[in-house]
Amino acid sequence: MTSQPTLTKTGNGPGDPEEPRSGLQAGLKNRHLSMIAIGGVIGAGLFVGSSSGIATAGPGILLSYALVGTLVVLVMRMLGEMSAANPTSGSFSAHADRALGPWAGFSIGWLYWFFWVVVLAVEATAGAAILESWIPAVPQWGWALIVMMVLTATNLVSVGSYGEFEFWFAGIKVVAIGAFIVVGGLAVFGVLPGVDSDKAGVGNLVDHGGFLPNGPGAILTGVLLVVFSFMGSEIATLAAGESENPQRAVTKSTNSIIWRIAVFYLGSIFVVVTLLPWNDPSIKEKGSYVAALDSLGIAHAGQIMNFIVLTSVLSCLNSGLYTASRMAFSLGERGDAPKAFARTTSRGVPMAAIIASVVFGFVAVFFNYKFPDSVFLFLVNSSGAVALFVWLVICFSQLRMRKIIQAEAPEKLVVRMWLYPYLTWATAALIVFVLGYMLTDTEHDGRETVQLSLLVAAIVVAVAFLKQRLKARQEVRDEERAEA
């Protein structure tokens, strides 16, 4: 059991701007944070992966999205409570360090870093495939290299340049999905002029085998297929440490998470399953959003969606590199990573942390092209359940951090978790249930993902405890030398 950690106090009050910590600078404006928070919940997985969820659960996929969305809202509320009280670039890793002990901060920090550098490779490959289809003169690996280098350069310039790029990337996603919901919704209710969509209608929710054509169990299977498309909601709490007013930014992004998930996820999926029957072959062949646009007779629907997916990929790459580097920076600050990771340039950029993250990303891209079915598949599967591990650690951290904040700085509880501690425990139980259910899933690789992720997590935790033990021994030796 570790001694009770102390809460670092910053700022003069709940509404006061707070100074950036260490070498990081407050280069993110409020409009950057607002768009990062909105765009963070719209991942490329929403556009690309929703078709398999619809094919599995039918219209009932709406319940799967609603269940995972509720889970994310609750987890973000907990994280918002801790981050509003103590904004930091390490976010949940730093909170776990204080609440549960150095081993927890070390473990979840490195697992989260690992997750995002693997995502870099996945997204770079996906983006390169789209770009090669447009300009085949450049090979796919060449496009992956170009995309990675451009976004690396962007992140190396300043945090403001990252924020500006993400502002426009996220803006395109938000406008695109907003337009999709409006146009599709009008078509569903038959009030869109000039569109002939004989398949559209709310009757699609029940007319083709019922709302749950594959049974209630398909809802849980759908959860497994959509849960990872929500990863990224927490980025705003990491970025808040480099904003003009971290506490205000965290509070705002936490309070708006409900409508963001309701509109962008549930709203857009509702439009898809009402524009087309859930078992329409085009959903699986073209992808859910392309099939929906095609059903409206919109010209070049496939290319339009490719552009939107590319934007989402670039946004994910941009934020992934930023997130991985800031987590590495925080680990370096706490002595859990090389000290070089905690050094910043005159512009407040942790150059070594960025370069280390992108180098691993480049290596993962190489594995994707050279060993896609062995090494790279292992990397993807072994990082697949990290999102759920992160959410679980946030639950347990919040249970203890609430008491610490109440004891040391109760005025900083500007965001509070609802029905504490009962809803926190219920959320943790639901996450454990989802992990357990994944172990029964052999059709969609759920079992292998959890097993490999647990293996990697066990190794990282073992390293954390070994590091802690060696540090304790060194401290004893130092004390003995001092006494002698």
Tab-separated table of C-alpha atoms in Angstrom:
chain	number	residue	atom	x	y	z
A	1	MET	CA	0.000	0.000	0.000
A	2	THR	CA	1.428	3.376	-0.957
A	3	SER	CA	1.262	6.411	1.275
A	4	GLN	CA	-1.591	8.800	0.578
A	5	PRO	CA	-0.580	11.051	-2.289
A	6	THR	CA	-0.903	14.800	-2.202
A	7	LEU	CA	-2.806	16.915	-4.640
A	8	THR	CA	-0.829	19.485	-6.575
A	9	LYS	CA	-2.628	22.810	-6.418
A	10	THR	CA	-2.541	25.152	-9.378
A	11	GLY	CA	-4.309	28.397	-10.050
A	12	ASN	CA	-6.139	30.584	-7.585
A	13	GLY	CA	-9.657	29.352	-8.018
A	14	PRO	CA	-12.048	27.345	-10.126
A	15	GLY	CA	-12.236	29.904	-12.891
A	16	ASP	CA	-8.699	31.237	-12.945
A	17	PRO	CA	-6.306	30.593	-15.793
A	18	GLU	CA	-3.529	28.251	-14.726
A	19	GLU	CA	0.123	28.282	-15.640
A	20	PRO	CA	1.459	25.532	-17.916
A	21	ARG	CA	3.605	23.014	-16.107
A	22	SER	CA	7.261	22.241	-16.635
A	23	GLY	CA	8.361	23.038	-20.167
A	24	LEU	CA	4.954	22.754	-21.819
A	25	GLN	CA	3.305	25.975	-22.938
A	26	ALA	CA	-0.316	27.097	-23.055
A	27	GLY	CA	-0.443	27.140	-26.850
A	28	LEU	CA	-3.938	25.699	-27.332
A	29	LYS	CA	-6.765	28.205	-27.658
A	30	ASN	CA	-10.289	27.620	-26.415
A	31	ARG	CA	-11.547	27.028	-29.966
A	32	HIS	CA	-8.840	24.363	-30.416
A	33	LEU	CA	-9.906	22.567	-27.238
A	34	SER	CA	-13.579	22.783	-28.167
A	35	MET	CA	-13.012	21.194	-31.555
A	36	ILE	CA	-10.555	18.609	-30.182
A	37	ALA	CA	-13.229	17.600	-27.655
A	38	ILE	CA	-15.934	17.373	-30.331
A	39	GLY	CA	-13.763	15.648	-32.914
A	40	GLY	CA	-12.266	13.276	-30.366
A	41	VAL	CA	-15.438	11.218	-30.240
A	42	ILE	CA	-15.637	10.903	-34.041
A	43	GLY	CA	-13.006	8.340	-34.992
A	44	ALA	CA	-12.403	6.736	-38.347
A	45	GLY	CA	-13.787	3.563	-36.759
A	46	LEU	CA	-17.266	5.092	-36.797
A	47	PHE	CA	-17.210	5.427	-40.591
A	48	VAL	CA	-15.312	2.217	-41.342
A	49	GLY	CA	-16.366	-0.263	-38.656
A	50	SER	CA	-20.073	0.386	-38.172
A	51	SER	CA	-21.114	-1.875	-41.074
A	52	SER	CA	-19.969	-5.058	-39.278
A	53	GLY	CA	-21.870	-4.000	-36.155
A	54	ILE	CA	-25.052	-3.418	-38.161
A	55	ALA	CA	-24.680	-6.789	-39.900
A	56	THR	CA	-24.299	-8.489	-36.508
A	57	ALA	CA	-26.984	-6.790	-34.406
A	58	GLY	CA	-29.334	-5.277	-36.999
A	59	PRO	CA	-31.154	-2.107	-35.848
A	60	GLY	CA	-30.336	-3.257	-32.312
A	61	ILE	CA	-26.834	-1.884	-32.911
A	62	LEU	CA	-28.354	1.380	-31.658
A	63	LEU	CA	-28.565	-0.228	-28.205
A	64	SER	CA	-24.932	-1.338	-28.483
A	65	TYR	CA	-23.845	2.217	-29.271
A	66	ALA	CA	-26.088	3.581	-26.509
A	67	LEU	CA	-24.596	1.145	-23.973
A	68	VAL	CA	-20.988	1.951	-24.871
A	69	GLY	CA	-21.839	5.649	-25.139
A	70	THR	CA	-23.248	5.591	-21.600
A	71	LEU	CA	-20.091	3.837	-20.403
A	72	VAL	CA	-17.896	6.514	-22.020
A	73	VAL	CA	-20.008	9.334	-20.545
A	74	LEU	CA	-19.600	7.878	-17.040
A	75	VAL	CA	-15.855	7.297	-17.438
A	76	MET	CA	-15.368	10.798	-18.847
A	77	ARG	CA	-17.294	12.240	-15.923
A	78	MET	CA	-14.877	10.549	-13.518
A	79	LEU	CA	-11.874	11.684	-15.530
A	80	GLY	CA	-13.328	15.180	-15.760
A	81	GLU	CA	-13.652	15.330	-11.970
A	82	MET	CA	-9.979	14.474	-11.485
A	83	SER	CA	-8.641	16.525	-14.402
A	84	ALA	CA	-10.617	19.667	-13.554
A	85	ALA	CA	-9.144	19.519	-10.048
A	86	ASN	CA	-5.624	18.869	-11.323
A	87	PRO	CA	-5.085	19.373	-15.096
A	88	THR	CA	-1.955	17.627	-16.323
A	89	SER	CA	-0.495	16.318	-19.565
A	90	GLY	CA	-0.435	12.847	-18.006
A	91	SER	CA	-4.191	12.889	-17.345
A	92	PHE	CA	-5.413	9.516	-16.028
A	93	SER	CA	-1.859	8.118	-15.791
A	94	ALA	CA	-0.831	10.937	-13.457
A	95	HIS	CA	-4.063	10.546	-11.475
A	96	ALA	CA	-3.471	6.782	-11.153
A	97	ASP	CA	0.068	7.517	-9.968
A	98	ARG	CA	-1.290	9.645	-7.124
A	99	ALA	CA	-4.350	7.577	-6.288
A	100	LEU	CA	-3.196	3.969	-6.711
A	101	GLY	CA	0.572	4.201	-6.611
A	102	PRO	CA	3.537	4.640	-8.987
A	103	TRP	CA	3.079	1.120	-10.397
A	104	ALA	CA	-0.396	2.050	-11.688
A	105	GLY	CA	0.707	5.317	-13.298
A	106	PHE	CA	3.693	3.595	-14.905
A	107	SER	CA	1.664	0.646	-16.204
A	108	ILE	CA	-1.341	2.446	-17.626
A	109	GLY	CA	0.838	5.212	-19.049
A	110	TRP	CA	3.037	2.847	-21.034
A	111	LEU	CA	0.066	0.703	-22.139
A	112	TYR	CA	-1.718	3.815	-23.399
A	113	TRP	CA	1.420	4.971	-25.222
A	114	PHE	CA	1.715	1.514	-26.799
A	115	PHE	CA	-1.919	1.645	-27.904
A	116	TRP	CA	-1.506	4.955	-29.699
A	117	VAL	CA	1.751	4.177	-31.480
A	118	VAL	CA	0.112	1.036	-32.884
A	119	VAL	CA	-2.866	3.185	-33.911
A	120	LEU	CA	-0.408	5.427	-35.780
A	121	ALA	CA	0.547	2.483	-37.983
A	122	VAL	CA	-3.057	1.359	-38.517
A	123	GLU	CA	-4.255	4.833	-39.474
A	124	ALA	CA	-1.210	5.641	-41.636
A	125	THR	CA	-1.816	2.462	-43.629
A	126	ALA	CA	-5.532	3.212	-44.000
A	127	GLY	CA	-4.830	6.755	-45.171
A	128	ALA	CA	-2.114	5.583	-47.562
A	129	ALA	CA	-4.536	3.108	-49.184
A	130	ILE	CA	-6.983	5.934	-49.969
A	131	LEU	CA	-4.265	8.252	-51.275
A	132	GLU	CA	-2.786	5.499	-53.470
A	133	SER	CA	-6.221	4.924	-55.027
A	134	TRP	CA	-6.234	8.598	-56.018
A	135	ILE	CA	-2.563	8.912	-57.041
A	136	PRO	CA	-1.243	5.401	-57.810
A	137	ALA	CA	2.121	6.752	-59.026
A	138	VAL	CA	3.207	6.885	-55.367
A	139	PRO	CA	3.289	3.438	-53.688
A	140	GLN	CA	1.232	2.848	-50.557
A	141	TRP	CA	4.274	2.683	-48.282
A	142	GLY	CA	5.409	6.003	-49.763
A	143	TRP	CA	2.121	7.663	-48.867
A	144	ALA	CA	2.309	6.233	-45.336
A	145	LEU	CA	5.800	7.711	-44.991
A	146	ILE	CA	4.715	11.105	-46.353
A	147	VAL	CA	1.668	11.339	-44.094
A	148	MET	CA	3.664	10.383	-40.994
A	149	MET	CA	6.443	12.850	-41.792
A	150	VAL	CA	4.079	15.772	-42.431
A	151	LEU	CA	2.176	15.277	-39.194
A	152	THR	CA	5.405	14.706	-37.263
A	153	ALA	CA	6.668	18.050	-38.552
A	154	THR	CA	3.389	19.671	-37.521
A	155	ASN	CA	3.682	18.356	-33.976
A	156	LEU	CA	7.346	19.372	-33.749
A	157	VAL	CA	6.669	23.008	-34.648
A	158	SER	CA	4.456	23.853	-31.671
A	159	VAL	CA	1.396	22.686	-29.773
A	160	GLY	CA	-0.464	25.534	-31.464
A	161	SER	CA	0.201	24.049	-34.913
A	162	TYR	CA	-1.136	20.695	-33.711
A	163	GLY	CA	-4.220	22.479	-32.397
A	164	GLU	CA	-4.737	24.379	-35.646
A	165	PHE	CA	-4.471	21.249	-37.811
A	166	GLU	CA	-6.793	19.352	-35.497
A	167	PHE	CA	-9.248	22.266	-35.479
A	168	TRP	CA	-9.695	21.973	-39.247
A	169	PHE	CA	-9.556	18.172	-39.409
A	170	ALA	CA	-12.185	17.880	-36.668
A	171	GLY	CA	-14.191	20.694	-38.241
A	172	ILE	CA	-14.483	18.799	-41.526
A	173	LYS	CA	-15.601	15.663	-39.682
A	174	VAL	CA	-18.191	17.554	-37.676
A	175	VAL	CA	-19.620	19.382	-40.697
A	176	ALA	CA	-19.680	16.178	-42.782
A	177	ILE	CA	-21.445	14.050	-40.215
A	178	GLY	CA	-23.800	16.902	-39.338
A	179	ALA	CA	-24.767	17.275	-43.009
A	180	PHE	CA	-25.209	13.505	-43.268
A	181	ILE	CA	-27.607	13.468	-40.311
A	182	VAL	CA	-29.647	16.420	-41.606
A	183	VAL	CA	-29.884	15.222	-45.230
A	184	GLY	CA	-30.462	11.597	-44.246
A	185	GLY	CA	-33.028	12.537	-41.606
A	186	LEU	CA	-35.011	14.614	-44.094
A	187	ALA	CA	-34.962	11.690	-46.534
A	188	VAL	CA	-36.132	9.225	-43.872
A	189	PHE	CA	-39.175	11.365	-43.104
A	190	GLY	CA	-39.846	12.010	-46.800
A	191	VAL	CA	-39.314	15.762	-46.823
A	192	LEU	CA	-36.110	15.963	-48.874
A	193	PRO	CA	-36.922	17.310	-52.339
A	194	GLY	CA	-35.319	15.775	-55.416
A	195	VAL	CA	-34.342	12.501	-53.719
A	196	ASP	CA	-35.888	9.167	-54.635
A	197	SER	CA	-35.250	6.781	-51.731
A	198	ASP	CA	-37.941	4.114	-51.791
A	199	LYS	CA	-36.164	2.044	-49.122
A	200	ALA	CA	-36.043	4.805	-46.498
A	201	GLY	CA	-38.348	4.951	-43.493
A	202	VAL	CA	-38.480	4.304	-39.749
A	203	GLY	CA	-40.186	1.011	-40.602
A	204	ASN	CA	-36.691	-0.339	-41.375
A	205	LEU	CA	-36.174	-0.556	-37.617
A	206	VAL	CA	-38.660	-3.443	-37.296
A	207	ASP	CA	-39.727	-4.607	-40.770
A	208	HIS	CA	-36.857	-7.010	-41.527
A	209	GLY	CA	-36.875	-9.596	-38.765
A	210	GLY	CA	-37.651	-7.165	-35.960
A	211	PHE	CA	-35.525	-4.695	-34.000
A	212	LEU	CA	-33.314	-7.562	-32.769
A	213	PRO	CA	-33.265	-9.960	-35.736
A	214	ASN	CA	-30.359	-11.962	-34.316
A	215	GLY	CA	-31.594	-12.017	-30.723
A	216	PRO	CA	-30.744	-9.952	-27.606
A	217	GLY	CA	-27.278	-11.515	-27.373
A	218	ALA	CA	-26.282	-9.672	-30.542
A	219	ILE	CA	-26.387	-6.419	-28.554
A	220	LEU	CA	-23.387	-7.541	-26.489
A	221	THR	CA	-21.582	-8.805	-29.587
A	222	GLY	CA	-22.258	-5.387	-31.111
A	223	VAL	CA	-20.691	-3.789	-28.034
A	224	LEU	CA	-17.469	-5.666	-28.733
A	225	LEU	CA	-17.450	-4.402	-32.313
A	226	VAL	CA	-18.093	-0.728	-31.533
A	227	VAL	CA	-16.381	-0.151	-28.168
A	228	PHE	CA	-12.980	0.652	-29.648
A	229	SER	CA	-14.341	3.308	-32.002
A	230	PHE	CA	-14.956	5.461	-28.891
A	231	MET	CA	-11.280	5.602	-27.891
A	232	GLY	CA	-10.086	9.191	-28.097
A	233	SER	CA	-12.731	10.843	-25.949
A	234	GLU	CA	-10.107	11.375	-23.257
A	235	ILE	CA	-7.696	13.361	-25.489
A	236	ALA	CA	-9.231	16.686	-24.442
A	237	THR	CA	-8.167	16.071	-20.823
A	238	LEU	CA	-4.554	15.515	-21.898
A	239	ALA	CA	-4.573	18.580	-24.147
A	240	ALA	CA	-6.121	20.740	-21.416
A	241	GLY	CA	-2.743	20.954	-19.656
A	242	GLU	CA	-1.505	23.102	-22.567
A	243	SER	CA	-4.578	25.307	-22.875
A	244	GLU	CA	-5.224	28.881	-21.777
A	245	ASN	CA	-7.565	27.777	-18.995
A	246	PRO	CA	-7.207	24.032	-18.267
A	247	GLN	CA	-9.919	23.805	-15.635
A	248	ARG	CA	-12.511	25.529	-17.810
A	249	ALA	CA	-11.546	23.418	-20.837
A	250	VAL	CA	-11.905	20.131	-18.943
A	251	THR	CA	-15.210	21.164	-17.396
A	252	LYS	CA	-16.648	22.224	-20.744
A	253	SER	CA	-15.563	19.076	-22.618
A	254	THR	CA	-16.817	16.809	-19.826
A	255	ASN	CA	-20.219	18.471	-19.648
A	256	SER	CA	-20.726	18.293	-23.425
A	257	ILE	CA	-19.815	14.611	-23.904
A	258	ILE	CA	-23.451	13.458	-23.640
A	259	TRP	CA	-24.802	15.463	-26.578
A	260	ARG	CA	-21.687	14.767	-28.660
A	261	ILE	CA	-22.153	10.995	-28.401
A	262	ALA	CA	-25.936	11.259	-28.795
A	263	VAL	CA	-25.699	13.353	-31.959
A	264	PHE	CA	-22.652	11.985	-33.756
A	265	TYR	CA	-22.905	8.292	-32.912
A	266	LEU	CA	-26.539	7.521	-32.187
A	267	GLY	CA	-27.829	10.161	-34.611
A	268	SER	CA	-25.766	9.035	-37.586
A	269	ILE	CA	-26.302	5.297	-36.983
A	270	PHE	CA	-30.056	5.906	-36.633
A	271	VAL	CA	-30.002	7.582	-40.060
A	272	VAL	CA	-28.110	4.628	-41.601
A	273	VAL	CA	-30.465	1.918	-40.282
A	274	THR	CA	-33.568	3.885	-41.289
A	275	LEU	CA	-32.341	4.841	-44.761
A	276	LEU	CA	-31.657	1.182	-45.599
A	277	PRO	CA	-32.774	-2.216	-44.299
A	278	TRP	CA	-30.086	-3.502	-41.943
A	279	ASN	CA	-29.553	-6.601	-44.137
A	280	ASP	CA	-29.144	-4.685	-47.400
A	281	PRO	CA	-26.047	-6.237	-49.110
A	282	SER	CA	-24.675	-2.797	-50.005
A	283	ILE	CA	-23.998	-1.990	-46.329
A	284	LYS	CA	-21.416	-4.754	-46.096
A	285	GLU	CA	-20.081	-4.307	-49.648
A	286	LYS	CA	-19.626	-0.525	-49.653
A	287	GLY	CA	-19.684	0.390	-45.976
A	288	SER	CA	-22.669	1.737	-44.060
A	289	TYR	CA	-22.237	5.449	-44.799
A	290	VAL	CA	-21.374	5.033	-48.490
A	291	ALA	CA	-24.364	2.714	-48.940
A	292	ALA	CA	-26.616	5.244	-47.216
A	293	LEU	CA	-25.392	8.085	-49.455
A	294	ASP	CA	-25.766	5.895	-52.539
A	295	SER	CA	-29.365	5.130	-51.599
A	296	LEU	CA	-30.085	8.863	-51.798
A	297	GLY	CA	-28.698	9.024	-55.323
A	298	ILE	CA	-25.854	11.334	-54.286
A	299	ALA	CA	-23.206	11.325	-57.017
A	300	HIS	CA	-19.675	10.159	-56.163
A	301	ALA	CA	-20.815	9.011	-52.702
A	302	GLY	CA	-17.856	6.640	-52.420
A	303	GLN	CA	-15.280	9.343	-53.119
A	304	ILE	CA	-17.018	11.801	-50.792
A	305	MET	CA	-16.869	9.258	-47.997
A	306	ASN	CA	-13.245	8.408	-48.825
A	307	PHE	CA	-12.380	12.092	-48.350
A	308	ILE	CA	-14.193	12.174	-45.001
A	309	VAL	CA	-12.521	8.925	-43.883
A	310	LEU	CA	-9.125	10.306	-44.960
A	311	THR	CA	-9.780	13.430	-42.901
A	312	SER	CA	-10.692	11.256	-39.923
A	313	VAL	CA	-7.535	9.201	-40.422
A	314	LEU	CA	-5.346	12.309	-40.552
A	315	SER	CA	-7.106	13.675	-37.475
A	316	CYS	CA	-6.535	10.407	-35.635
A	317	LEU	CA	-2.874	10.352	-36.689
A	318	ASN	CA	-2.392	13.956	-35.610
A	319	SER	CA	-4.026	13.416	-32.234
A	320	GLY	CA	-2.446	9.984	-31.791
A	321	LEU	CA	1.060	11.368	-32.167
A	322	TYR	CA	0.233	14.272	-29.864
A	323	THR	CA	-1.322	11.985	-27.246
A	324	ALA	CA	1.486	9.410	-27.315
A	325	SER	CA	4.152	12.111	-27.008
A	326	ARG	CA	2.418	13.868	-24.090
A	327	MET	CA	2.002	10.590	-22.256
A	328	ALA	CA	5.704	9.866	-22.831
A	329	PHE	CA	6.491	13.401	-21.587
A	330	SER	CA	4.477	12.812	-18.410
A	331	LEU	CA	6.174	9.446	-17.835
A	332	GLY	CA	9.558	11.138	-18.273
A	333	GLU	CA	8.601	13.837	-15.757
A	334	ARG	CA	7.741	11.198	-13.160
A	335	GLY	CA	10.909	9.194	-13.762
A	336	ASP	CA	9.035	6.347	-15.455
A	337	ALA	CA	10.653	6.990	-18.856
A	338	PRO	CA	14.002	8.416	-20.025
A	339	LYS	CA	14.537	11.945	-18.690
A	340	ALA	CA	14.997	13.184	-22.259
A	341	PHE	CA	11.268	12.655	-22.812
A	342	ALA	CA	10.531	15.402	-20.265
A	343	ARG	CA	12.739	17.996	-21.976
A	344	THR	CA	11.087	20.575	-24.203
A	345	THR	CA	12.232	22.983	-26.891
A	346	SER	CA	11.919	26.756	-26.587
A	347	ARG	CA	8.432	26.408	-28.083
A	348	GLY	CA	7.360	23.986	-25.338
A	349	VAL	CA	7.513	20.885	-27.563
A	350	PRO	CA	8.753	17.564	-26.064
A	351	MET	CA	10.876	16.715	-29.123
A	352	ALA	CA	12.423	13.475	-27.836
A	353	ALA	CA	8.999	12.138	-26.796
A	354	ILE	CA	7.544	12.937	-30.238
A	355	ILE	CA	10.455	11.408	-32.146
A	356	ALA	CA	10.450	8.235	-30.006
A	357	SER	CA	6.716	7.808	-30.561
A	358	VAL	CA	6.882	8.313	-34.309
A	359	VAL	CA	9.904	6.006	-34.656
A	360	PHE	CA	7.931	3.189	-33.048
A	361	GLY	CA	5.047	4.112	-35.344
A	362	PHE	CA	7.339	3.805	-38.372
A	363	VAL	CA	8.555	0.404	-37.135
A	364	ALA	CA	4.934	-0.731	-36.739
A	365	VAL	CA	4.153	0.454	-40.290
A	366	PHE	CA	7.114	-1.620	-41.514
A	367	PHE	CA	5.764	-4.670	-39.690
A	368	ASN	CA	2.353	-4.045	-41.263
A	369	TYR	CA	3.838	-4.293	-44.765
A	370	LYS	CA	6.447	-6.982	-44.047
A	371	PHE	CA	4.742	-9.226	-41.458
A	372	PRO	CA	1.007	-8.305	-41.527
A	373	ASP	CA	-0.283	-11.671	-40.317
A	374	SER	CA	2.233	-12.287	-37.566
A	375	VAL	CA	4.116	-9.433	-35.868
A	376	PHE	CA	1.695	-6.663	-36.773
A	377	LEU	CA	-1.377	-8.758	-35.963
A	378	PHE	CA	0.155	-9.422	-32.538
A	379	LEU	CA	0.711	-5.678	-31.995
A	380	VAL	CA	-2.876	-4.836	-32.935
A	381	ASN	CA	-4.475	-7.591	-30.850
A	382	SER	CA	-2.218	-7.061	-27.843
A	383	SER	CA	-3.172	-3.380	-27.696
A	384	GLY	CA	-6.846	-3.943	-28.489
A	385	ALA	CA	-8.213	-4.128	-24.948
A	386	VAL	CA	-6.107	-1.248	-23.605
A	387	ALA	CA	-9.081	1.132	-23.918
A	388	LEU	CA	-11.038	-0.970	-21.430
A	389	PHE	CA	-8.011	-1.229	-19.102
A	390	VAL	CA	-7.669	2.565	-19.163
A	391	TRP	CA	-11.349	3.049	-18.331
A	392	LEU	CA	-11.115	0.538	-15.483
A	393	VAL	CA	-8.092	2.302	-13.982
A	394	ILE	CA	-9.930	5.634	-14.241
A	395	CYS	CA	-12.780	4.119	-12.178
A	396	PHE	CA	-10.499	2.920	-9.391
A	397	SER	CA	-8.446	6.128	-9.431
A	398	GLN	CA	-11.559	8.275	-9.053
A	399	LEU	CA	-12.777	6.238	-6.078
A	400	ARG	CA	-9.685	7.293	-4.140
A	401	MET	CA	-8.999	10.697	-5.685
A	402	ARG	CA	-12.425	11.991	-4.605
A	403	LYS	CA	-11.406	11.494	-0.966
A	404	ILE	CA	-8.017	13.120	-1.545
A	405	ILE	CA	-9.542	16.168	-3.244
A	406	GLN	CA	-12.232	16.536	-0.566
A	407	ALA	CA	-9.548	16.416	2.155
A	408	GLU	CA	-7.031	18.774	0.556
A	409	ALA	CA	-8.798	21.096	-1.910
A	410	PRO	CA	-12.593	20.657	-1.870
A	411	GLU	CA	-13.064	23.911	-3.815
A	412	LYS	CA	-11.535	22.169	-6.840
A	413	LEU	CA	-14.444	19.736	-7.134
A	414	VAL	CA	-16.042	21.795	-9.895
A	415	VAL	CA	-16.992	18.589	-11.747
A	416	ARG	CA	-18.502	15.773	-9.685
A	417	MET	CA	-19.187	12.157	-10.582
A	418	TRP	CA	-22.890	11.389	-10.287
A	419	LEU	CA	-24.085	9.107	-7.443
A	420	TYR	CA	-20.553	8.587	-6.126
A	421	PRO	CA	-19.394	5.939	-5.296
A	422	TYR	CA	-22.232	3.648	-6.462
A	423	LEU	CA	-22.197	4.634	-10.137
A	424	THR	CA	-18.402	4.363	-10.220
A	425	TRP	CA	-18.545	0.807	-8.922
A	426	ALA	CA	-21.353	-0.044	-11.368
A	427	THR	CA	-19.271	1.311	-14.263
A	428	ALA	CA	-16.230	-0.722	-13.195
A	429	ALA	CA	-18.416	-3.838	-12.958
A	430	LEU	CA	-19.774	-3.232	-16.470
A	431	ILE	CA	-16.244	-2.901	-17.880
A	432	VAL	CA	-15.190	-6.154	-16.198
A	433	PHE	CA	-18.322	-7.805	-17.612
A	434	VAL	CA	-17.460	-6.633	-21.151
A	435	LEU	CA	-13.906	-7.969	-20.776
A	436	GLY	CA	-15.286	-11.288	-19.524
A	437	TYR	CA	-17.759	-11.481	-22.388
A	438	MET	CA	-14.928	-10.830	-24.852
A	439	LEU	CA	-13.263	-13.991	-23.576
A	440	THR	CA	-16.233	-15.967	-24.885
A	441	ASP	CA	-16.034	-14.349	-28.335
A	442	THR	CA	-14.124	-16.489	-30.808
A	443	GLU	CA	-15.879	-15.274	-33.950
A	444	HIS	CA	-14.518	-11.706	-33.838
A	445	ASP	CA	-11.138	-12.413	-32.149
A	446	GLY	CA	-12.368	-11.017	-28.824
A	447	ARG	CA	-10.799	-13.825	-26.791
A	448	GLU	CA	-7.402	-13.488	-28.449
A	449	THR	CA	-7.476	-9.693	-28.047
A	450	VAL	CA	-8.159	-9.870	-24.302
A	451	GLN	CA	-5.638	-12.670	-23.720
A	452	LEU	CA	-2.822	-10.919	-25.589
A	453	SER	CA	-3.653	-7.557	-24.028
A	454	LEU	CA	-3.630	-9.147	-20.560
A	455	LEU	CA	-0.253	-10.750	-21.355
A	456	VAL	CA	1.267	-7.404	-22.349
A	457	ALA	CA	-0.361	-5.692	-19.349
A	458	ALA	CA	1.037	-8.345	-16.991
A	459	ILE	CA	4.535	-7.818	-18.382
A	460	VAL	CA	4.286	-4.028	-17.988
A	461	VAL	CA	2.920	-4.316	-14.421
A	462	ALA	CA	5.731	-6.753	-13.537
A	463	VAL	CA	8.292	-4.259	-14.869
A	464	ALA	CA	6.599	-1.507	-12.812
A	465	PHE	CA	6.848	-3.491	-9.571
A	466	LEU	CA	10.445	-4.507	-10.344
A	467	LYS	CA	11.341	-0.864	-10.978
A	468	GLN	CA	9.646	0.163	-7.732
A	469	ARG	CA	11.488	-2.522	-5.782
A	470	LEU	CA	14.878	-1.599	-7.246
A	471	LYS	CA	14.203	2.052	-6.453
A	472	ALA	CA	13.352	1.181	-2.835
A	473	ARG	CA	16.582	-0.834	-2.489
A	474	GLN	CA	18.594	2.042	-3.926
A	475	GLU	CA	17.013	4.446	-1.444
A	476	VAL	CA	17.958	2.116	1.435
A	477	ARG	CA	21.570	1.958	0.169
A	478	ASP	CA	21.682	5.739	-0.131
A	479	GLU	CA	20.425	6.118	3.460
A	480	GLU	CA	23.013	3.622	4.722
A	481	ARG	CA	25.797	5.512	2.918
A	482	ALA	CA	24.569	8.814	4.340
A	483	GLU	CA	24.563	7.394	7.893
A	484	ALA	CA	28.020	5.905	7.444
